[in-house]
PDB file of N, CA and C and ligand atoms in Angstrom:
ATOM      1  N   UNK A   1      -1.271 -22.393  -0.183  1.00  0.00           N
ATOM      2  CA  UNK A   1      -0.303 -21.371   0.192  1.00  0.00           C
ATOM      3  C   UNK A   1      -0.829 -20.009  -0.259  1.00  0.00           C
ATOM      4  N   UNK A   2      -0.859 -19.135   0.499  1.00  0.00           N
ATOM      5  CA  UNK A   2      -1.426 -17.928   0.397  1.00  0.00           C
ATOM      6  C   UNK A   2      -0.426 -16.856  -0.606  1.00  0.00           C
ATOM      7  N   UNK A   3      -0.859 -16.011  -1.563  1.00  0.00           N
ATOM      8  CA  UNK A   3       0.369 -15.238  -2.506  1.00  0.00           C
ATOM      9  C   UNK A   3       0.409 -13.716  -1.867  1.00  0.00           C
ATOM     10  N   UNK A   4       1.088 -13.631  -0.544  1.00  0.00           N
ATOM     11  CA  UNK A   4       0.931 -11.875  -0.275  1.00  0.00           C
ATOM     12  C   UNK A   4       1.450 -11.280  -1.256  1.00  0.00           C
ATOM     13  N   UNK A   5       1.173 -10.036  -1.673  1.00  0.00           N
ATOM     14  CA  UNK A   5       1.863  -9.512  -2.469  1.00  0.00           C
ATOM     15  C   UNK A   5       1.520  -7.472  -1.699  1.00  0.00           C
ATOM     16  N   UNK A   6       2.933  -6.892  -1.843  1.00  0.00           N
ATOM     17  CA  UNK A   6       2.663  -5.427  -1.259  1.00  0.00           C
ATOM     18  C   UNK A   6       2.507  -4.981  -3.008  1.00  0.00           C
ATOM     19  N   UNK A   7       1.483  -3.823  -3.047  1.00  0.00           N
ATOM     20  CA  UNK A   7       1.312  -3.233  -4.392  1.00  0.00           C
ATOM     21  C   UNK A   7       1.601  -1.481  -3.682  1.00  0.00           C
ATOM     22  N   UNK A   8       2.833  -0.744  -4.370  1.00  0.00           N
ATOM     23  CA  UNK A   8       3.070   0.298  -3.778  1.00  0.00           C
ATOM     24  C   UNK A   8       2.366   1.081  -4.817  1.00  0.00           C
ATOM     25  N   UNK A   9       1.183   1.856  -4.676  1.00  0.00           N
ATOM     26  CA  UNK A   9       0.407   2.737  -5.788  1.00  0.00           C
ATOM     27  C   UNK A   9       1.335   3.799  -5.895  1.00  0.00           C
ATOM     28  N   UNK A  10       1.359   4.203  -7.308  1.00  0.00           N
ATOM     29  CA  UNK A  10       1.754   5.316  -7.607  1.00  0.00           C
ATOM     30  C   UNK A  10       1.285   6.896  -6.881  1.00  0.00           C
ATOM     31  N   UNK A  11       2.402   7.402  -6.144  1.00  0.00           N
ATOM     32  CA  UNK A  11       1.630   8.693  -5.292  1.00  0.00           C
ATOM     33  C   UNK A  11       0.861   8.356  -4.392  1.00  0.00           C
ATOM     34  N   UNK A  12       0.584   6.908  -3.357  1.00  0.00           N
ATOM     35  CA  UNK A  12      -0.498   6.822  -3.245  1.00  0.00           C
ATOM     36  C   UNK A  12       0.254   5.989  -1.759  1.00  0.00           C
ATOM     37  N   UNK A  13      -0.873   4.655  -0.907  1.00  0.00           N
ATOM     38  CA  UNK A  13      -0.425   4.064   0.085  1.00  0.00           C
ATOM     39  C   UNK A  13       0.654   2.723  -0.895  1.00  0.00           C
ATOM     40  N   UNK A  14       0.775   1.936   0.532  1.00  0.00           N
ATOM     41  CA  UNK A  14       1.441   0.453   0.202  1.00  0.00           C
ATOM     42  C   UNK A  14      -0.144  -0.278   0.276  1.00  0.00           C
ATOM     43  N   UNK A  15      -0.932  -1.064  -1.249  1.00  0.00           N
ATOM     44  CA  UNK A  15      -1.268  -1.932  -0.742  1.00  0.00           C
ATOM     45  C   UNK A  15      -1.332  -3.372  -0.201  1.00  0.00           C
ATOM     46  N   UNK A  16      -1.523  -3.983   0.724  1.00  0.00           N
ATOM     47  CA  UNK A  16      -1.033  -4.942   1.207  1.00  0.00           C
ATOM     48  C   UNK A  16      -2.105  -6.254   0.852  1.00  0.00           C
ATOM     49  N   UNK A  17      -1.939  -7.466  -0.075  1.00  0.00           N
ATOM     50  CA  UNK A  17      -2.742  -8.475  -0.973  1.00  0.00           C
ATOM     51  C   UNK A  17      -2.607  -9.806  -0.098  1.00  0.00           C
ATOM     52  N   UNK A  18      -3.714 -10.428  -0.262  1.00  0.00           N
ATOM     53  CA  UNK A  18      -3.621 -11.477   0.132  1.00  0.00           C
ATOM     54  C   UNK A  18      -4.697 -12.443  -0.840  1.00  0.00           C
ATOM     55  N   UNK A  19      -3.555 -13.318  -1.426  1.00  0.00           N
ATOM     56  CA  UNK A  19      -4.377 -13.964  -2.758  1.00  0.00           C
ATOM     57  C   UNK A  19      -5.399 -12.831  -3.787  1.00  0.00           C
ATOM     58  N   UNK A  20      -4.599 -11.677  -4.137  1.00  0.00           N
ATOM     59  CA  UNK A  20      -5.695 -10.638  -4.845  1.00  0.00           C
ATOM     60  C   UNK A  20      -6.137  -9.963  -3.870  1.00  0.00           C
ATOM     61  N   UNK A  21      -6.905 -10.056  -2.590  1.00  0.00           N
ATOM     62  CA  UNK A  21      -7.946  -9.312  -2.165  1.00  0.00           C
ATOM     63  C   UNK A  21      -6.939  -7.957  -1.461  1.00  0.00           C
ATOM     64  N   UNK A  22      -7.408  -6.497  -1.560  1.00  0.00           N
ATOM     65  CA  UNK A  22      -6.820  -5.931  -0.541  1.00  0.00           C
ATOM     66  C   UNK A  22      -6.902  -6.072   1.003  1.00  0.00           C
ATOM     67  N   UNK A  23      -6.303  -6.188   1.463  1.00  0.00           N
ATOM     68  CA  UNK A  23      -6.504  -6.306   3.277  1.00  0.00           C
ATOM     69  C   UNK A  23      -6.508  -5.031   3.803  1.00  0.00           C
ATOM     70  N   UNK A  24      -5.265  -4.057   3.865  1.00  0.00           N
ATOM     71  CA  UNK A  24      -5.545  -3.038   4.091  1.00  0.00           C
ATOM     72  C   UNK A  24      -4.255  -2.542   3.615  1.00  0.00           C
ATOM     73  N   UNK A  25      -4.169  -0.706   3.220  1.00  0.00           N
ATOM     74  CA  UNK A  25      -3.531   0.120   2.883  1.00  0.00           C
ATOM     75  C   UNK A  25      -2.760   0.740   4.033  1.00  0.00           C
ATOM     76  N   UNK A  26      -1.640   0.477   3.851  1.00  0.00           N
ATOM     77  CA  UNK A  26      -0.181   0.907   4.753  1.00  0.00           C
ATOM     78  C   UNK A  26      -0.089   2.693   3.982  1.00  0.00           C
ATOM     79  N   UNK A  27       0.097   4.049   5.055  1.00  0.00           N
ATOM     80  CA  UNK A  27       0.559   4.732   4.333  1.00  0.00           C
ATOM     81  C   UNK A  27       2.297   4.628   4.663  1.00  0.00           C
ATOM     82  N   UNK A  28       2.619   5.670   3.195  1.00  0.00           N
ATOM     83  CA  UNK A  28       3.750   5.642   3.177  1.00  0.00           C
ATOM     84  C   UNK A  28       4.193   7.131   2.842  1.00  0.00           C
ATOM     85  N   UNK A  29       3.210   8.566   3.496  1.00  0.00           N
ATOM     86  CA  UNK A  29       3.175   9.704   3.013  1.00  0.00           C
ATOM     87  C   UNK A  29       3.642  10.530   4.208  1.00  0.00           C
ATOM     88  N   UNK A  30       3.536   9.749   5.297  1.00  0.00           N
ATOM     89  CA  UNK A  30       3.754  10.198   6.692  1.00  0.00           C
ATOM     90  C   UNK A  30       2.693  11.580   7.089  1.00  0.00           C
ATOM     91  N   UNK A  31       1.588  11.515   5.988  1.00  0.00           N
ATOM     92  CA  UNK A  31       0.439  12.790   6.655  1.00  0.00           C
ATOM     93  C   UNK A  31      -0.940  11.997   7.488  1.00  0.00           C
ATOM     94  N   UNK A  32      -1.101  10.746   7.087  1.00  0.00           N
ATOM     95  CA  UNK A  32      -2.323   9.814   7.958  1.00  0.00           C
ATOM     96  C   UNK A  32      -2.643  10.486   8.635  1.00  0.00           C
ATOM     97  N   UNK A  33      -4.240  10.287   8.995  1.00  0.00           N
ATOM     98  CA  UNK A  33      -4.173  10.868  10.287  1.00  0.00           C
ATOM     99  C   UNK A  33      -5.187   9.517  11.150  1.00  0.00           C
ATOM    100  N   UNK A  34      -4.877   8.419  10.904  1.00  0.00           N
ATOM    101  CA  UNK A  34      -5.114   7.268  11.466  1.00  0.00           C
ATOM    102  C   UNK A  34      -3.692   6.209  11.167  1.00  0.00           C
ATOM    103  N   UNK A  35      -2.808   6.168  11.361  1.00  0.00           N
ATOM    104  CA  UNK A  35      -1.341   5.864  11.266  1.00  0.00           C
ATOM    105  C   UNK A  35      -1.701   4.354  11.614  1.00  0.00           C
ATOM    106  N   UNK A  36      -1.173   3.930  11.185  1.00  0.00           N
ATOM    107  CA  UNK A  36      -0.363   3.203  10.113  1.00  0.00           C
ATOM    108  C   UNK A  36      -0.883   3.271   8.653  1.00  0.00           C
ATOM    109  N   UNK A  37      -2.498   3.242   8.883  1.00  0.00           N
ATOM    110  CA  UNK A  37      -3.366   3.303   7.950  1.00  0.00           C
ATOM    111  C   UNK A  37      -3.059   4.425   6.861  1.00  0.00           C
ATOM    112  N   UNK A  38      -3.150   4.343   5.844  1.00  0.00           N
ATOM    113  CA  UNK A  38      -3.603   5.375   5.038  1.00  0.00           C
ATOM    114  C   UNK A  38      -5.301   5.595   4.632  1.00  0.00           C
ATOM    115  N   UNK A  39      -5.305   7.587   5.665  1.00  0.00           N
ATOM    116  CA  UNK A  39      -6.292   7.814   5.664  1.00  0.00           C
ATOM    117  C   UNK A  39      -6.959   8.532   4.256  1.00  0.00           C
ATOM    118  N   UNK A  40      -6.513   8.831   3.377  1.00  0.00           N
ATOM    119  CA  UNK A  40      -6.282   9.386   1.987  1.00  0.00           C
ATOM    120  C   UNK A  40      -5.733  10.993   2.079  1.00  0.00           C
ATOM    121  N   UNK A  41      -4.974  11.342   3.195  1.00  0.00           N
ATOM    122  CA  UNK A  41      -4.489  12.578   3.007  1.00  0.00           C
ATOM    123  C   UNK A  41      -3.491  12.594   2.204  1.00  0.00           C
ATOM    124  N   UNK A  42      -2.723  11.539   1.371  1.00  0.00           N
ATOM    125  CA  UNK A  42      -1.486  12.026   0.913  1.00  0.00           C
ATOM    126  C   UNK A  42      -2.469  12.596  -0.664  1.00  0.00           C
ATOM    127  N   UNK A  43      -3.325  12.532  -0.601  1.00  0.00           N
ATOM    128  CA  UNK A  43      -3.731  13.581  -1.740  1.00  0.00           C
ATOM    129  C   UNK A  43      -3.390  14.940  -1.866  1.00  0.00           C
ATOM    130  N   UNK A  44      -4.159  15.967  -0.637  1.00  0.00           N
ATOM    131  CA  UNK A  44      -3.708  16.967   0.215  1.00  0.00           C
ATOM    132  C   UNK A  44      -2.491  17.033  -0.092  1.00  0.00           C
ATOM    133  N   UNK A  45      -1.705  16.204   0.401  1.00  0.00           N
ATOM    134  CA  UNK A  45      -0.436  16.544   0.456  1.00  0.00           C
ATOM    135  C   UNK A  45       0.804  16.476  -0.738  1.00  0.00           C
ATOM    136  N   UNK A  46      -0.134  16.346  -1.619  1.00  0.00           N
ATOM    137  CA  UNK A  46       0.061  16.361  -2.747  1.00  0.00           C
ATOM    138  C   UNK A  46       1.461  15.357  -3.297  1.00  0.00           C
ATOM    139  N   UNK A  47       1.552  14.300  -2.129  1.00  0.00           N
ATOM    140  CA  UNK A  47       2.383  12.923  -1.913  1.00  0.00           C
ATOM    141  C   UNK A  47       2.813  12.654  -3.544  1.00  0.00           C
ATOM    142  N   UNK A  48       4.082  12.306  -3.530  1.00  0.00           N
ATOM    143  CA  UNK A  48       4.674  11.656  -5.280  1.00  0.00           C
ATOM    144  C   UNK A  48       5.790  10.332  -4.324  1.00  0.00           C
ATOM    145  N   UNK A  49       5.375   9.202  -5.176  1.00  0.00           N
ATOM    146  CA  UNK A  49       6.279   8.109  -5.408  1.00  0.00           C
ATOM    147  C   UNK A  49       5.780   7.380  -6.562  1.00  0.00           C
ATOM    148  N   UNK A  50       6.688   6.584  -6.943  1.00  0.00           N
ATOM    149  CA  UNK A  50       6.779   6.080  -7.431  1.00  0.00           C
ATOM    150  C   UNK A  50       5.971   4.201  -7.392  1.00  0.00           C
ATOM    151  N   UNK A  51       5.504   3.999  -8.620  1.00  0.00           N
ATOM    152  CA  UNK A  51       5.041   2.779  -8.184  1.00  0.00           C
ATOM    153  C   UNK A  51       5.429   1.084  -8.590  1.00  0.00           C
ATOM    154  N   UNK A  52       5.370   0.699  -7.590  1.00  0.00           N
ATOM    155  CA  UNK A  52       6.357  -1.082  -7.772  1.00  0.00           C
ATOM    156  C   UNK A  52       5.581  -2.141  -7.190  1.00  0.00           C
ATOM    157  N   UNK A  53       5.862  -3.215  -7.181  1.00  0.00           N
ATOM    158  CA  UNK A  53       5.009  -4.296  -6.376  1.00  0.00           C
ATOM    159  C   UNK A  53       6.511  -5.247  -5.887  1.00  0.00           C
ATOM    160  N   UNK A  54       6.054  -6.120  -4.663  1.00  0.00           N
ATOM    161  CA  UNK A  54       6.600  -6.836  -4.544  1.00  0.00           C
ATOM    162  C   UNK A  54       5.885  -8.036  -3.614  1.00  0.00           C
ATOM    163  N   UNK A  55       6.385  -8.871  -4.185  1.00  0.00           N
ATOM    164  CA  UNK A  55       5.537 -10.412  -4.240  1.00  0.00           C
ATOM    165  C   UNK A  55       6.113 -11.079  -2.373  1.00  0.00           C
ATOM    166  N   UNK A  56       5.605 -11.373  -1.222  1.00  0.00           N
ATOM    167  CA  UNK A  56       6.297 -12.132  -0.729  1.00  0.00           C
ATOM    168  C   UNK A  56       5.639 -13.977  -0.687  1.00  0.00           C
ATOM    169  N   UNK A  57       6.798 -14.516  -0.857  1.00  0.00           N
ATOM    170  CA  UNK A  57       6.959 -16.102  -0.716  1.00  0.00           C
ATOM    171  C   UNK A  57       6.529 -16.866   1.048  1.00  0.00           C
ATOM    172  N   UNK A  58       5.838 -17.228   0.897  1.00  0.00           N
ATOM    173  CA  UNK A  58       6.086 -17.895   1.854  1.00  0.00           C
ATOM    174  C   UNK A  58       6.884 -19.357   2.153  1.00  0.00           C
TER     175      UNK A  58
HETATM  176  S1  FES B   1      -0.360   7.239   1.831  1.00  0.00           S
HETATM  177 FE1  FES B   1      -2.421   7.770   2.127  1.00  0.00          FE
HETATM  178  S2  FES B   1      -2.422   9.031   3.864  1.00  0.00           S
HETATM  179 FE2  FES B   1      -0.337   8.519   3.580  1.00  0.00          FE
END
């Protein structure tokens, strides 16, 4: 059984885990400029959240 897990970085994208490995980074800054992706502009944009994880079950 595979352990997804989303890791929301502090200031940063959603990353999205699969058994540990990153797969790929969701932004969540709305500046991307390859969307859905986070392209690393929420730097620039000088992006603030907060950071959490959450585990999904399959
Ligand atoms: S979170 Fe990285 S570009 Fe939006």
């Amino acid at each position: 059984m595979a352990k997804v897990e989303l890791d929301f970085v502090k200031d940063g994208p959603i990353l999205v885990k699969k058994n540990e490995q990153v797969e790929f980074a969701l932004c969540r800054c709305g500046h991307s400029t390859k969307k859905p992706f986070c392209s690393g502009a929420h730097m620039a944009a000088k992006f603030t959240a907060e950071a959490s994880k959450l585990e999904i079950k399959e």
